[in-house]
């Protein structure tokens, strides 16, 4: 299973970005798809999650600014980021938990996409 993240970039504070994560398998193969981020010198932290039933969870620091969604037709996971702040600067990673038992059983990380927010 491969996850390919994209959509990062350099934006000014207050701006928006849409991150994408393309999976090599169908979205329905996963029980959960998630976004994490890692800022320089900090540990990787949870950002948002969407479960197979459609329920979502967000970190308190991003709630009301970030929206996670998925597109089964394109095997893709998205993260819409609005009202960006300098503290959102980080490498953003997509993460997926495959359904078990099954051929996709396991946990998978994408390669990350850099988001840099200037003040």
JSON list of C-alpha atoms in Angstrom, two decimals:
[
{"chain": "A", "resi": 1, "resn": "UNK", "atom": "CA", "xyz": [0.00, 0.00, 0.00]},
{"chain": "A", "resi": 2, "resn": "UNK", "atom": "CA", "xyz": [1.33, 3.43, -0.93]},
{"chain": "A", "resi": 3, "resn": "UNK", "atom": "CA", "xyz": [0.13, 6.84, 0.17]},
{"chain": "A", "resi": 4, "resn": "UNK", "atom": "CA", "xyz": [1.20, 9.86, -1.86]},
{"chain": "A", "resi": 5, "resn": "UNK", "atom": "CA", "xyz": [0.71, 13.23, -0.15]},
{"chain": "A", "resi": 6, "resn": "UNK", "atom": "CA", "xyz": [0.73, 16.52, -2.02]},
{"chain": "A", "resi": 7, "resn": "UNK", "atom": "CA", "xyz": [-0.56, 20.07, -1.90]},
{"chain": "A", "resi": 8, "resn": "UNK", "atom": "CA", "xyz": [1.80, 21.67, 0.57]},
{"chain": "A", "resi": 9, "resn": "UNK", "atom": "CA", "xyz": [3.47, 25.00, -0.03]},
{"chain": "A", "resi": 10, "resn": "UNK", "atom": "CA", "xyz": [4.37, 28.43, 1.28]},
{"chain": "A", "resi": 11, "resn": "UNK", "atom": "CA", "xyz": [1.41, 30.62, 2.20]},
{"chain": "A", "resi": 12, "resn": "UNK", "atom": "CA", "xyz": [0.83, 33.77, 4.20]},
{"chain": "A", "resi": 13, "resn": "UNK", "atom": "CA", "xyz": [-0.95, 33.68, 7.53]},
{"chain": "A", "resi": 14, "resn": "UNK", "atom": "CA", "xyz": [-4.68, 33.67, 7.01]},
{"chain": "A", "resi": 15, "resn": "UNK", "atom": "CA", "xyz": [-4.41, 31.79, 3.75]},
{"chain": "A", "resi": 16, "resn": "UNK", "atom": "CA", "xyz": [-5.67, 28.35, 2.78]},
{"chain": "A", "resi": 17, "resn": "UNK", "atom": "CA", "xyz": [-4.32, 25.11, 1.38]},
{"chain": "A", "resi": 18, "resn": "UNK", "atom": "CA", "xyz": [-5.81, 21.80, 0.38]},
{"chain": "A", "resi": 19, "resn": "UNK", "atom": "CA", "xyz": [-3.67, 18.78, 1.03]},
{"chain": "A", "resi": 20, "resn": "UNK", "atom": "CA", "xyz": [-4.28, 15.55, -0.85]},
{"chain": "A", "resi": 21, "resn": "UNK", "atom": "CA", "xyz": [-3.28, 11.97, -0.16]},
{"chain": "A", "resi": 22, "resn": "UNK", "atom": "CA", "xyz": [-3.70, 9.45, -2.95]},
{"chain": "A", "resi": 23, "resn": "UNK", "atom": "CA", "xyz": [-3.86, 5.81, -1.89]},
{"chain": "A", "resi": 24, "resn": "UNK", "atom": "CA", "xyz": [-2.83, 2.90, -4.06]},
{"chain": "A", "resi": 25, "resn": "UNK", "atom": "CA", "xyz": [-5.86, 0.97, -2.79]},
{"chain": "A", "resi": 26, "resn": "UNK", "atom": "CA", "xyz": [-9.54, 1.82, -2.51]},
{"chain": "A", "resi": 27, "resn": "UNK", "atom": "CA", "xyz": [-10.54, 4.02, 0.42]},
{"chain": "A", "resi": 28, "resn": "UNK", "atom": "CA", "xyz": [-13.01, 1.36, 1.57]},
{"chain": "A", "resi": 29, "resn": "UNK", "atom": "CA", "xyz": [-9.99, -0.87, 2.31]},
{"chain": "A", "resi": 30, "resn": "UNK", "atom": "CA", "xyz": [-9.15, 1.27, 5.32]},
{"chain": "A", "resi": 31, "resn": "UNK", "atom": "CA", "xyz": [-10.88, 1.50, 8.69]},
{"chain": "A", "resi": 32, "resn": "UNK", "atom": "CA", "xyz": [-9.40, 4.94, 9.31]},
{"chain": "A", "resi": 33, "resn": "UNK", "atom": "CA", "xyz": [-7.51, 7.58, 7.36]},
{"chain": "A", "resi": 34, "resn": "UNK", "atom": "CA", "xyz": [-5.71, 10.32, 9.20]},
{"chain": "A", "resi": 35, "resn": "UNK", "atom": "CA", "xyz": [-3.48, 13.35, 8.99]},
{"chain": "A", "resi": 36, "resn": "UNK", "atom": "CA", "xyz": [-0.54, 14.02, 11.29]},
{"chain": "A", "resi": 37, "resn": "UNK", "atom": "CA", "xyz": [2.03, 16.78, 11.30]},
{"chain": "A", "resi": 38, "resn": "UNK", "atom": "CA", "xyz": [5.52, 17.30, 12.59]},
{"chain": "A", "resi": 39, "resn": "UNK", "atom": "CA", "xyz": [6.96, 20.74, 13.21]},
{"chain": "A", "resi": 40, "resn": "UNK", "atom": "CA", "xyz": [10.73, 21.28, 13.40]},
{"chain": "A", "resi": 41, "resn": "UNK", "atom": "CA", "xyz": [12.09, 20.02, 16.70]},
{"chain": "A", "resi": 42, "resn": "UNK", "atom": "CA", "xyz": [8.75, 18.60, 17.80]},
{"chain": "A", "resi": 43, "resn": "UNK", "atom": "CA", "xyz": [7.12, 15.22, 17.89]},
{"chain": "A", "resi": 44, "resn": "UNK", "atom": "CA", "xyz": [4.64, 14.13, 15.26]},
{"chain": "A", "resi": 45, "resn": "UNK", "atom": "CA", "xyz": [1.12, 15.00, 16.36]},
{"chain": "A", "resi": 46, "resn": "UNK", "atom": "CA", "xyz": [-2.39, 13.96, 15.39]},
{"chain": "A", "resi": 47, "resn": "UNK", "atom": "CA", "xyz": [-4.36, 16.44, 13.27]},
{"chain": "A", "resi": 48, "resn": "UNK", "atom": "CA", "xyz": [-7.53, 14.80, 11.99]},
{"chain": "A", "resi": 49, "resn": "UNK", "atom": "CA", "xyz": [-9.17, 11.44, 11.35]},
{"chain": "A", "resi": 50, "resn": "UNK", "atom": "CA", "xyz": [-12.04, 10.09, 9.27]},
{"chain": "A", "resi": 51, "resn": "UNK", "atom": "CA", "xyz": [-13.29, 6.60, 10.01]},
{"chain": "A", "resi": 52, "resn": "UNK", "atom": "CA", "xyz": [-14.88, 4.21, 7.56]},
{"chain": "A", "resi": 53, "resn": "UNK", "atom": "CA", "xyz": [-18.34, 5.09, 8.84]},
{"chain": "A", "resi": 54, "resn": "UNK", "atom": "CA", "xyz": [-17.71, 8.77, 8.12]},
{"chain": "A", "resi": 55, "resn": "UNK", "atom": "CA", "xyz": [-17.16, 10.03, 11.65]},
{"chain": "A", "resi": 56, "resn": "UNK", "atom": "CA", "xyz": [-14.39, 12.59, 12.07]},
{"chain": "A", "resi": 57, "resn": "UNK", "atom": "CA", "xyz": [-12.12, 13.76, 14.87]},
{"chain": "A", "resi": 58, "resn": "UNK", "atom": "CA", "xyz": [-9.86, 16.79, 15.07]},
{"chain": "A", "resi": 59, "resn": "UNK", "atom": "CA", "xyz": [-7.10, 18.04, 17.29]},
{"chain": "A", "resi": 60, "resn": "UNK", "atom": "CA", "xyz": [-8.32, 20.96, 19.38]},
{"chain": "A", "resi": 61, "resn": "UNK", "atom": "CA", "xyz": [-5.69, 23.23, 17.84]},
{"chain": "A", "resi": 62, "resn": "UNK", "atom": "CA", "xyz": [-7.15, 22.81, 14.34]},
{"chain": "A", "resi": 63, "resn": "UNK", "atom": "CA", "xyz": [-10.84, 22.27, 15.00]},
{"chain": "A", "resi": 64, "resn": "UNK", "atom": "CA", "xyz": [-13.04, 24.76, 13.09]},
{"chain": "A", "resi": 65, "resn": "UNK", "atom": "CA", "xyz": [-10.16, 25.60, 10.71]},
{"chain": "A", "resi": 66, "resn": "UNK", "atom": "CA", "xyz": [-9.33, 22.21, 9.18]},
{"chain": "A", "resi": 67, "resn": "UNK", "atom": "CA", "xyz": [-11.71, 19.86, 7.40]},
{"chain": "A", "resi": 68, "resn": "UNK", "atom": "CA", "xyz": [-10.90, 16.25, 6.55]},
{"chain": "A", "resi": 69, "resn": "UNK", "atom": "CA", "xyz": [-12.69, 14.46, 3.75]},
{"chain": "A", "resi": 70, "resn": "UNK", "atom": "CA", "xyz": [-12.26, 11.52, 1.42]},
{"chain": "A", "resi": 71, "resn": "UNK", "atom": "CA", "xyz": [-13.19, 10.72, -2.16]},
{"chain": "A", "resi": 72, "resn": "UNK", "atom": "CA", "xyz": [-13.76, 7.05, -2.83]},
{"chain": "A", "resi": 73, "resn": "UNK", "atom": "CA", "xyz": [-13.84, 7.54, -6.60]},
{"chain": "A", "resi": 74, "resn": "UNK", "atom": "CA", "xyz": [-10.30, 8.94, -6.58]},
{"chain": "A", "resi": 75, "resn": "UNK", "atom": "CA", "xyz": [-8.91, 6.85, -3.70]},
{"chain": "A", "resi": 76, "resn": "UNK", "atom": "CA", "xyz": [-8.01, 10.13, -2.06]},
{"chain": "A", "resi": 77, "resn": "UNK", "atom": "CA", "xyz": [-7.98, 11.75, 1.34]},
{"chain": "A", "resi": 78, "resn": "UNK", "atom": "CA", "xyz": [-8.04, 15.53, 1.69]},
{"chain": "A", "resi": 79, "resn": "UNK", "atom": "CA", "xyz": [-7.34, 18.13, 4.33]},
{"chain": "A", "resi": 80, "resn": "UNK", "atom": "CA", "xyz": [-8.73, 21.60, 3.74]},
{"chain": "A", "resi": 81, "resn": "UNK", "atom": "CA", "xyz": [-6.75, 24.05, 5.84]},
{"chain": "A", "resi": 82, "resn": "UNK", "atom": "CA", "xyz": [-8.15, 27.55, 6.37]},
{"chain": "A", "resi": 83, "resn": "UNK", "atom": "CA", "xyz": [-7.04, 30.54, 8.42]},
{"chain": "A", "resi": 84, "resn": "UNK", "atom": "CA", "xyz": [-3.48, 29.28, 8.46]},
{"chain": "A", "resi": 85, "resn": "UNK", "atom": "CA", "xyz": [-1.24, 30.35, 11.32]},
{"chain": "A", "resi": 86, "resn": "UNK", "atom": "CA", "xyz": [2.57, 30.33, 11.53]},
{"chain": "A", "resi": 87, "resn": "UNK", "atom": "CA", "xyz": [2.28, 27.57, 14.15]},
{"chain": "A", "resi": 88, "resn": "UNK", "atom": "CA", "xyz": [0.69, 25.34, 11.49]},
{"chain": "A", "resi": 89, "resn": "UNK", "atom": "CA", "xyz": [4.09, 25.16, 9.78]},
{"chain": "A", "resi": 90, "resn": "UNK", "atom": "CA", "xyz": [5.04, 21.49, 9.65]},
{"chain": "A", "resi": 91, "resn": "UNK", "atom": "CA", "xyz": [5.43, 18.47, 7.45]},
{"chain": "A", "resi": 92, "resn": "UNK", "atom": "CA", "xyz": [1.99, 16.93, 7.06]},
{"chain": "A", "resi": 93, "resn": "UNK", "atom": "CA", "xyz": [1.69, 13.16, 6.77]},
{"chain": "A", "resi": 94, "resn": "UNK", "atom": "CA", "xyz": [-1.24, 11.00, 5.79]},
{"chain": "A", "resi": 95, "resn": "UNK", "atom": "CA", "xyz": [-1.74, 7.73, 7.62]},
{"chain": "A", "resi": 96, "resn": "UNK", "atom": "CA", "xyz": [-4.06, 4.82, 6.99]},
{"chain": "A", "resi": 97, "resn": "UNK", "atom": "CA", "xyz": [-5.16, 1.79, 8.96]},
{"chain": "A", "resi": 98, "resn": "UNK", "atom": "CA", "xyz": [-6.08, -1.12, 6.76]},
{"chain": "A", "resi": 99, "resn": "UNK", "atom": "CA", "xyz": [-9.05, -3.32, 7.52]},
{"chain": "A", "resi": 100, "resn": "UNK", "atom": "CA", "xyz": [-8.17, -6.59, 9.23]},
{"chain": "A", "resi": 101, "resn": "UNK", "atom": "CA", "xyz": [-8.33, -9.36, 8.34]},
{"chain": "A", "resi": 102, "resn": "UNK", "atom": "CA", "xyz": [-7.62, -8.71, 4.71]},
{"chain": "A", "resi": 103, "resn": "UNK", "atom": "CA", "xyz": [-4.93, -8.01, 2.15]},
{"chain": "A", "resi": 104, "resn": "UNK", "atom": "CA", "xyz": [-4.56, -4.40, 3.32]},
{"chain": "A", "resi": 105, "resn": "UNK", "atom": "CA", "xyz": [-4.29, -5.22, 7.03]},
{"chain": "A", "resi": 106, "resn": "UNK", "atom": "CA", "xyz": [-1.66, -2.96, 8.55]},
{"chain": "A", "resi": 107, "resn": "UNK", "atom": "CA", "xyz": [-0.70, 0.67, 9.18]},
{"chain": "A", "resi": 108, "resn": "UNK", "atom": "CA", "xyz": [0.70, 2.89, 6.45]},
{"chain": "A", "resi": 109, "resn": "UNK", "atom": "CA", "xyz": [2.39, 6.30, 6.29]},
{"chain": "A", "resi": 110, "resn": "UNK", "atom": "CA", "xyz": [2.69, 8.65, 3.36]},
{"chain": "A", "resi": 111, "resn": "UNK", "atom": "CA", "xyz": [5.91, 10.54, 2.64]},
{"chain": "A", "resi": 112, "resn": "UNK", "atom": "CA", "xyz": [4.76, 13.95, 3.90]},
{"chain": "A", "resi": 113, "resn": "UNK", "atom": "CA", "xyz": [4.17, 17.34, 2.35]},
{"chain": "A", "resi": 114, "resn": "UNK", "atom": "CA", "xyz": [5.66, 20.58, 3.70]},
{"chain": "A", "resi": 115, "resn": "UNK", "atom": "CA", "xyz": [3.39, 23.42, 4.77]},
{"chain": "A", "resi": 116, "resn": "UNK", "atom": "CA", "xyz": [5.10, 26.71, 5.60]},
{"chain": "A", "resi": 117, "resn": "UNK", "atom": "CA", "xyz": [3.11, 29.68, 6.87]},
{"chain": "A", "resi": 118, "resn": "UNK", "atom": "CA", "xyz": [4.72, 33.11, 6.87]},
{"chain": "A", "resi": 119, "resn": "UNK", "atom": "CA", "xyz": [3.61, 35.82, 9.27]}
]
